Amino acid sequence: MAGRPAEPEVIWARPERAGRGPRPAFSRADIAAAAVRIADADGLDAASMRRVATELGCGTMSLYNYVPRKEDLYELMVDAVSAEYDLSEPSGDWRADLLALAHQTRALMHRHPWVPRLMSPVYGFSPNALRYLEHCMTCLDPLQASYGTKMELIASVNGVVTTYVANEIATAERTRSLPWTPEQEQAVRITYLFGQVATGRYPRLAAAFAEDSGPIDLDAVFDRALTRTLDAFGD
């Protein structure tokens, strides 16, 4: 395939345009924006090289001259949405700052539901991803811990957020495919569950439901999960 490298390379180390020759018709930002629009509308799998090329009005083979691999396209996409973070000056309260960033990440993932699928260290070296990571490390300056521990903390927080949001997105997608409302299904499932618990075979579950029968505040659960993660790394 034209433009594909014979050896591994980082797209950010590859010149966006050659020193000579005509000016490229598209920038990486143009390509990333087109791919993000497609993925937002129709899902990550829809953001194929062919579809992006069509969106830009060029041939698929021509697109490979800008983006050698689909993995590079994904990296451009992650970098593009990573620019949406508000990386304001840290407050000095590292817990509050990381919690605020986690809420930003959750909102970002709901705006771009394909992002959790691409949460991999492979895509963590783009300019905006590095800017975000450096900001996180700056927020953690008050925490008395090694840089390795701080990196582990950031990874743990991002892992909690990604897992939580991936479940939210999966639930929402499943709900949209059903011929009944979420409330109707919830009512049927709750009735069945309470019937099973009432048999006496599950005394601990019965005690748990008696203690708190819901409804569950998912936002509060999200905050508690993050707070417990932060508590594990500092006083």
mmCIF file of C-alpha atoms in Angstrom:
data_model
loop_
_atom_site.group_PDB
_atom_site.id
_atom_site.type_symbol
_atom_site.label_atom_id
_atom_site.label_comp_id
_atom_site.label_asym_id
_atom_site.label_seq_id
_atom_site.Cartn_x
_atom_site.Cartn_y
_atom_site.Cartn_z
ATOM 1 C CA MET A 1 0.000 0.000 0.000
ATOM 2 C CA ALA A 2 1.354 3.402 -0.957
ATOM 3 C CA GLY A 3 2.920 5.298 1.893
ATOM 4 C CA ARG A 4 2.941 2.385 4.337
ATOM 5 C CA PRO A 5 6.229 2.145 6.257
ATOM 6 C CA ALA A 6 8.328 -1.009 6.086
ATOM 7 C CA GLU A 7 9.282 -0.637 9.770
ATOM 8 C CA PRO A 8 7.489 0.636 12.887
ATOM 9 C CA GLU A 9 7.321 4.386 13.206
ATOM 10 C CA VAL A 10 5.530 7.067 15.200
ATOM 11 C CA ILE A 11 3.365 9.242 13.008
ATOM 12 C CA TRP A 12 4.333 12.320 15.029
ATOM 13 C CA ALA A 13 7.970 11.767 14.010
ATOM 14 C CA ARG A 14 6.934 11.651 10.362
ATOM 15 C CA PRO A 15 6.961 15.054 8.587
ATOM 16 C CA GLU A 16 3.443 16.218 7.816
ATOM 17 C CA ARG A 17 4.687 17.327 4.417
ATOM 18 C CA ALA A 18 7.839 16.774 2.456
ATOM 19 C CA GLY A 19 10.302 19.634 2.144
ATOM 20 C CA ARG A 20 9.735 19.793 -1.585
ATOM 21 C CA GLY A 21 6.823 19.259 -3.888
ATOM 22 C CA PRO A 22 3.291 20.657 -3.917
ATOM 23 C CA ARG A 23 1.576 21.685 -0.704
ATOM 24 C CA PRO A 24 -0.542 18.803 0.658
ATOM 25 C CA ALA A 25 -4.250 19.122 -0.015
ATOM 26 C CA PHE A 26 -5.102 18.176 3.566
ATOM 27 C CA SER A 27 -3.569 18.585 6.989
ATOM 28 C CA ARG A 28 -3.527 15.988 9.745
ATOM 29 C CA ALA A 29 -6.062 18.151 11.534
ATOM 30 C CA ASP A 30 -8.390 17.942 8.516
ATOM 31 C CA ILE A 31 -8.063 14.157 8.414
ATOM 32 C CA ALA A 32 -8.577 13.762 12.153
ATOM 33 C CA ALA A 33 -11.628 16.046 12.130
ATOM 34 C CA ALA A 34 -13.229 14.056 9.317
ATOM 35 C CA ALA A 35 -12.570 10.749 11.083
ATOM 36 C CA VAL A 36 -13.940 12.070 14.384
ATOM 37 C CA ARG A 37 -17.127 13.314 12.679
ATOM 38 C CA ILE A 38 -17.679 9.892 11.144
ATOM 39 C CA ALA A 39 -16.967 7.974 14.360
ATOM 40 C CA ASP A 40 -19.199 10.290 16.400
ATOM 41 C CA ALA A 41 -22.069 9.758 13.983
ATOM 42 C CA ASP A 42 -21.714 6.096 13.054
ATOM 43 C CA GLY A 43 -19.201 4.462 15.389
ATOM 44 C CA LEU A 44 -15.485 3.721 15.253
ATOM 45 C CA ASP A 45 -15.780 0.910 12.716
ATOM 46 C CA ALA A 46 -17.338 3.343 10.255
ATOM 47 C CA ALA A 47 -14.184 5.491 10.304
ATOM 48 C CA SER A 48 -12.448 3.455 7.631
ATOM 49 C CA MET A 49 -9.749 4.851 5.395
ATOM 50 C CA ARG A 50 -12.166 4.652 2.473
ATOM 51 C CA ARG A 51 -14.916 6.531 4.340
ATOM 52 C CA VAL A 52 -12.527 9.228 5.538
ATOM 53 C CA ALA A 53 -11.148 9.642 2.019
ATOM 54 C CA THR A 54 -14.690 10.044 0.697
ATOM 55 C CA GLU A 55 -15.440 12.622 3.386
ATOM 56 C CA LEU A 56 -12.369 14.591 2.319
ATOM 57 C CA GLY A 57 -13.031 14.164 -1.380
ATOM 58 C CA CYS A 58 -9.855 12.259 -2.211
ATOM 59 C CA GLY A 59 -8.915 8.735 -3.208
ATOM 60 C CA THR A 60 -8.238 6.107 -0.576
ATOM 61 C CA MET A 61 -4.746 5.506 -1.955
ATOM 62 C CA SER A 62 -4.018 9.222 -1.681
ATOM 63 C CA LEU A 63 -4.985 9.194 1.983
ATOM 64 C CA TYR A 64 -2.315 6.592 2.718
ATOM 65 C CA ASN A 65 0.292 9.164 1.709
ATOM 66 C CA TYR A 66 -0.809 11.219 4.725
ATOM 67 C CA VAL A 67 -1.716 8.395 7.122
ATOM 68 C CA PRO A 68 0.203 5.172 6.439
ATOM 69 C CA ARG A 69 -1.892 2.908 8.690
ATOM 70 C CA LYS A 70 -5.355 2.840 10.183
ATOM 71 C CA GLU A 71 -3.686 2.752 13.599
ATOM 72 C CA ASP A 72 -2.154 6.123 12.737
ATOM 73 C CA LEU A 73 -5.627 7.407 11.929
ATOM 74 C CA TYR A 74 -6.789 6.307 15.376
ATOM 75 C CA GLU A 75 -3.864 8.136 16.922
ATOM 76 C CA LEU A 76 -4.814 11.319 15.083
ATOM 77 C CA MET A 77 -8.378 10.933 16.334
ATOM 78 C CA VAL A 78 -7.362 10.462 19.975
ATOM 79 C CA ASP A 79 -5.074 13.471 19.753
ATOM 80 C CA ALA A 80 -7.831 15.601 18.228
ATOM 81 C CA VAL A 81 -10.341 14.952 21.002
ATOM 82 C CA SER A 82 -7.627 15.262 23.674
ATOM 83 C CA ALA A 83 -7.443 18.935 22.723
ATOM 84 C CA GLU A 84 -10.895 19.387 24.289
ATOM 85 C CA TYR A 85 -9.553 19.283 27.859
ATOM 86 C CA ASP A 86 -9.601 22.485 29.869
ATOM 87 C CA LEU A 87 -6.147 22.334 31.429
ATOM 88 C CA SER A 88 -6.455 25.306 33.729
ATOM 89 C CA GLU A 89 -3.834 26.189 36.337
ATOM 90 C CA PRO A 90 -3.838 23.544 39.095
ATOM 91 C CA SER A 91 -5.540 24.602 42.319
ATOM 92 C CA GLY A 92 -2.957 23.062 44.635
ATOM 93 C CA ASP A 93 -5.461 20.414 45.777
ATOM 94 C CA TRP A 94 -4.326 17.379 43.795
ATOM 95 C CA ARG A 95 -7.370 15.307 44.730
ATOM 96 C CA ALA A 96 -9.812 17.969 43.559
ATOM 97 C CA ASP A 97 -7.823 18.561 40.367
ATOM 98 C CA LEU A 98 -7.700 14.862 39.418
ATOM 99 C CA LEU A 99 -11.373 14.440 40.245
ATOM 100 C CA ALA A 100 -12.215 17.389 37.987
ATOM 101 C CA LEU A 101 -10.107 15.919 35.182
ATOM 102 C CA ALA A 102 -11.862 12.571 35.616
ATOM 103 C CA HIS A 103 -15.226 14.290 35.171
ATOM 104 C CA GLN A 104 -13.887 15.977 32.046
ATOM 105 C CA THR A 105 -12.805 12.595 30.713
ATOM 106 C CA ARG A 106 -16.203 11.094 31.424
ATOM 107 C CA ALA A 107 -17.931 13.924 29.554
ATOM 108 C CA LEU A 108 -15.459 13.674 26.663
ATOM 109 C CA MET A 109 -16.111 9.941 26.313
ATOM 110 C CA HIS A 110 -19.849 10.513 26.194
ATOM 111 C CA ARG A 111 -19.360 13.118 23.461
ATOM 112 C CA HIS A 112 -17.187 10.622 21.578
ATOM 113 C CA PRO A 113 -18.457 7.132 22.571
ATOM 114 C CA TRP A 114 -15.749 5.387 20.527
ATOM 115 C CA VAL A 115 -12.927 6.750 22.710
ATOM 116 C CA PRO A 116 -12.997 3.978 25.374
ATOM 117 C CA ARG A 117 -12.140 1.450 22.665
ATOM 118 C CA LEU A 118 -8.916 3.328 21.948
ATOM 119 C CA MET A 119 -7.750 3.836 25.522
ATOM 120 C CA SER A 120 -4.332 2.226 25.154
ATOM 121 C CA PRO A 121 -0.792 3.361 25.984
ATOM 122 C CA VAL A 122 -0.104 2.985 22.266
ATOM 123 C CA TYR A 123 -2.056 6.210 21.686
ATOM 124 C CA GLY A 124 -0.556 8.099 24.621
ATOM 125 C CA PHE A 125 2.339 9.824 22.848
ATOM 126 C CA SER A 126 0.527 12.373 20.726
ATOM 127 C CA PRO A 127 1.073 16.103 21.358
ATOM 128 C CA ASN A 128 -2.249 16.674 23.112
ATOM 129 C CA ALA A 129 -2.035 13.417 25.050
ATOM 130 C CA LEU A 130 1.412 14.388 26.339
ATOM 131 C CA ARG A 131 0.088 17.847 27.201
ATOM 132 C CA TYR A 132 -2.696 16.225 29.230
ATOM 133 C CA LEU A 133 -0.280 13.861 30.978
ATOM 134 C CA GLU A 134 2.123 16.679 31.857
ATOM 135 C CA HIS A 135 -0.803 18.639 33.285
ATOM 136 C CA CYS A 136 -1.829 15.652 35.420
ATOM 137 C CA MET A 137 1.721 15.381 36.740
ATOM 138 C CA THR A 138 1.708 19.103 37.523
ATOM 139 C CA CYS A 139 -1.536 18.689 39.461
ATOM 140 C CA LEU A 140 0.213 15.988 41.482
ATOM 141 C CA ASP A 141 3.165 18.181 42.485
ATOM 142 C CA PRO A 142 1.802 18.508 46.057
ATOM 143 C CA LEU A 143 1.623 14.722 46.454
ATOM 144 C CA GLN A 144 4.709 13.327 48.171
ATOM 145 C CA ALA A 145 5.318 10.298 45.966
ATOM 146 C CA SER A 146 7.682 9.126 43.268
ATOM 147 C CA TYR A 147 6.987 9.969 39.653
ATOM 148 C CA GLY A 148 6.401 6.278 38.996
ATOM 149 C CA THR A 149 3.700 6.206 41.673
ATOM 150 C CA LYS A 150 2.118 9.336 40.232
ATOM 151 C CA MET A 151 2.013 7.776 36.777
ATOM 152 C CA GLU A 152 0.384 4.697 38.298
ATOM 153 C CA LEU A 153 -2.204 6.910 39.995
ATOM 154 C CA ILE A 154 -3.076 8.650 36.722
ATOM 155 C CA ALA A 155 -3.389 5.286 34.985
ATOM 156 C CA SER A 156 -5.612 3.967 37.783
ATOM 157 C CA VAL A 157 -7.940 6.961 37.614
ATOM 158 C CA ASN A 158 -8.175 6.727 33.836
ATOM 159 C CA GLY A 159 -8.851 3.001 34.157
ATOM 160 C CA VAL A 160 -11.760 3.621 36.533
ATOM 161 C CA VAL A 161 -13.223 6.287 34.258
ATOM 162 C CA THR A 162 -12.826 4.217 31.086
ATOM 163 C CA THR A 163 -14.399 1.114 32.614
ATOM 164 C CA TYR A 164 -17.279 3.072 34.126
ATOM 165 C CA VAL A 165 -18.066 5.002 30.956
ATOM 166 C CA ALA A 166 -17.698 1.935 28.726
ATOM 167 C CA ASN A 167 -20.422 0.271 30.822
ATOM 168 C CA GLU A 168 -22.614 3.385 30.588
ATOM 169 C CA ILE A 169 -22.211 3.509 26.810
ATOM 170 C CA ALA A 170 -22.878 -0.232 26.401
ATOM 171 C CA THR A 171 -26.029 0.063 28.506
ATOM 172 C CA ALA A 172 -27.254 3.048 26.492
ATOM 173 C CA GLU A 173 -26.581 1.292 23.184
ATOM 174 C CA ARG A 174 -28.422 -1.828 24.341
ATOM 175 C CA THR A 175 -31.369 0.262 25.511
ATOM 176 C CA ARG A 176 -31.690 1.954 22.128
ATOM 177 C CA SER A 177 -31.991 -1.450 20.440
ATOM 178 C CA LEU A 178 -34.905 -2.649 22.601
ATOM 179 C CA PRO A 179 -38.584 -2.469 21.546
ATOM 180 C CA TRP A 180 -39.591 -1.319 25.053
ATOM 181 C CA THR A 181 -38.566 1.450 27.401
ATOM 182 C CA PRO A 182 -35.735 1.114 29.948
ATOM 183 C CA GLU A 183 -38.306 1.643 32.704
ATOM 184 C CA GLN A 184 -40.391 -1.296 31.487
ATOM 185 C CA GLU A 185 -37.410 -3.622 31.412
ATOM 186 C CA GLN A 186 -36.168 -2.410 34.789
ATOM 187 C CA ALA A 187 -39.569 -3.081 36.365
ATOM 188 C CA VAL A 188 -39.648 -6.646 35.036
ATOM 189 C CA ARG A 189 -36.101 -7.383 36.175
ATOM 190 C CA ILE A 190 -36.638 -5.899 39.634
ATOM 191 C CA THR A 191 -39.774 -7.971 40.101
ATOM 192 C CA TYR A 192 -37.891 -11.136 39.144
ATOM 193 C CA LEU A 193 -34.884 -10.251 41.324
ATOM 194 C CA PHE A 194 -36.966 -9.526 44.413
ATOM 195 C CA GLY A 195 -38.861 -12.754 43.851
ATOM 196 C CA GLN A 196 -35.613 -14.709 43.845
ATOM 197 C CA VAL A 197 -34.287 -12.951 46.931
ATOM 198 C CA ALA A 198 -37.566 -13.627 48.753
ATOM 199 C CA THR A 199 -36.994 -17.382 48.441
ATOM 200 C CA GLY A 200 -34.471 -17.192 51.273
ATOM 201 C CA ARG A 201 -31.665 -18.688 49.225
ATOM 202 C CA TYR A 202 -29.751 -15.415 49.173
ATOM 203 C CA PRO A 203 -29.772 -14.036 52.743
ATOM 204 C CA ARG A 204 -26.888 -11.613 52.246
ATOM 205 C CA LEU A 205 -28.424 -10.143 49.127
ATOM 206 C CA ALA A 206 -31.733 -9.854 50.996
ATOM 207 C CA ALA A 207 -29.962 -7.953 53.762
ATOM 208 C CA ALA A 208 -28.254 -5.699 51.219
ATOM 209 C CA PHE A 209 -31.530 -4.852 49.477
ATOM 210 C CA ALA A 210 -33.262 -4.273 52.806
ATOM 211 C CA GLU A 211 -30.496 -1.870 53.747
ATOM 212 C CA ASP A 212 -30.708 0.079 50.477
ATOM 213 C CA SER A 213 -33.249 -0.845 47.822
ATOM 214 C CA GLY A 214 -32.253 1.980 45.471
ATOM 215 C CA PRO A 215 -32.503 3.688 43.123
ATOM 216 C CA ILE A 216 -28.744 3.856 42.593
ATOM 217 C CA ASP A 217 -27.194 7.284 42.165
ATOM 218 C CA LEU A 218 -24.719 6.490 39.387
ATOM 219 C CA ASP A 219 -22.983 9.857 39.636
ATOM 220 C CA ALA A 220 -22.373 9.304 43.338
ATOM 221 C CA VAL A 221 -21.049 5.800 42.652
ATOM 222 C CA PHE A 222 -18.669 7.280 40.078
ATOM 223 C CA ASP A 223 -17.344 9.816 42.582
ATOM 224 C CA ARG A 224 -16.954 7.208 45.325
ATOM 225 C CA ALA A 225 -15.007 4.887 43.037
ATOM 226 C CA LEU A 226 -12.642 7.708 42.124
ATOM 227 C CA THR A 227 -12.294 8.909 45.714
ATOM 228 C CA ARG A 228 -11.351 5.421 46.891
ATOM 229 C CA THR A 229 -8.754 5.221 44.143
ATOM 230 C CA LEU A 230 -7.271 8.562 45.192
ATOM 231 C CA ASP A 231 -7.331 7.512 48.857
ATOM 232 C CA ALA A 232 -5.121 4.539 48.022
ATOM 233 C CA PHE A 233 -2.332 6.880 46.886
ATOM 234 C CA GLY A 234 -2.237 9.576 49.526
ATOM 235 C CA ASP A 235 -3.420 10.851 52.867
#
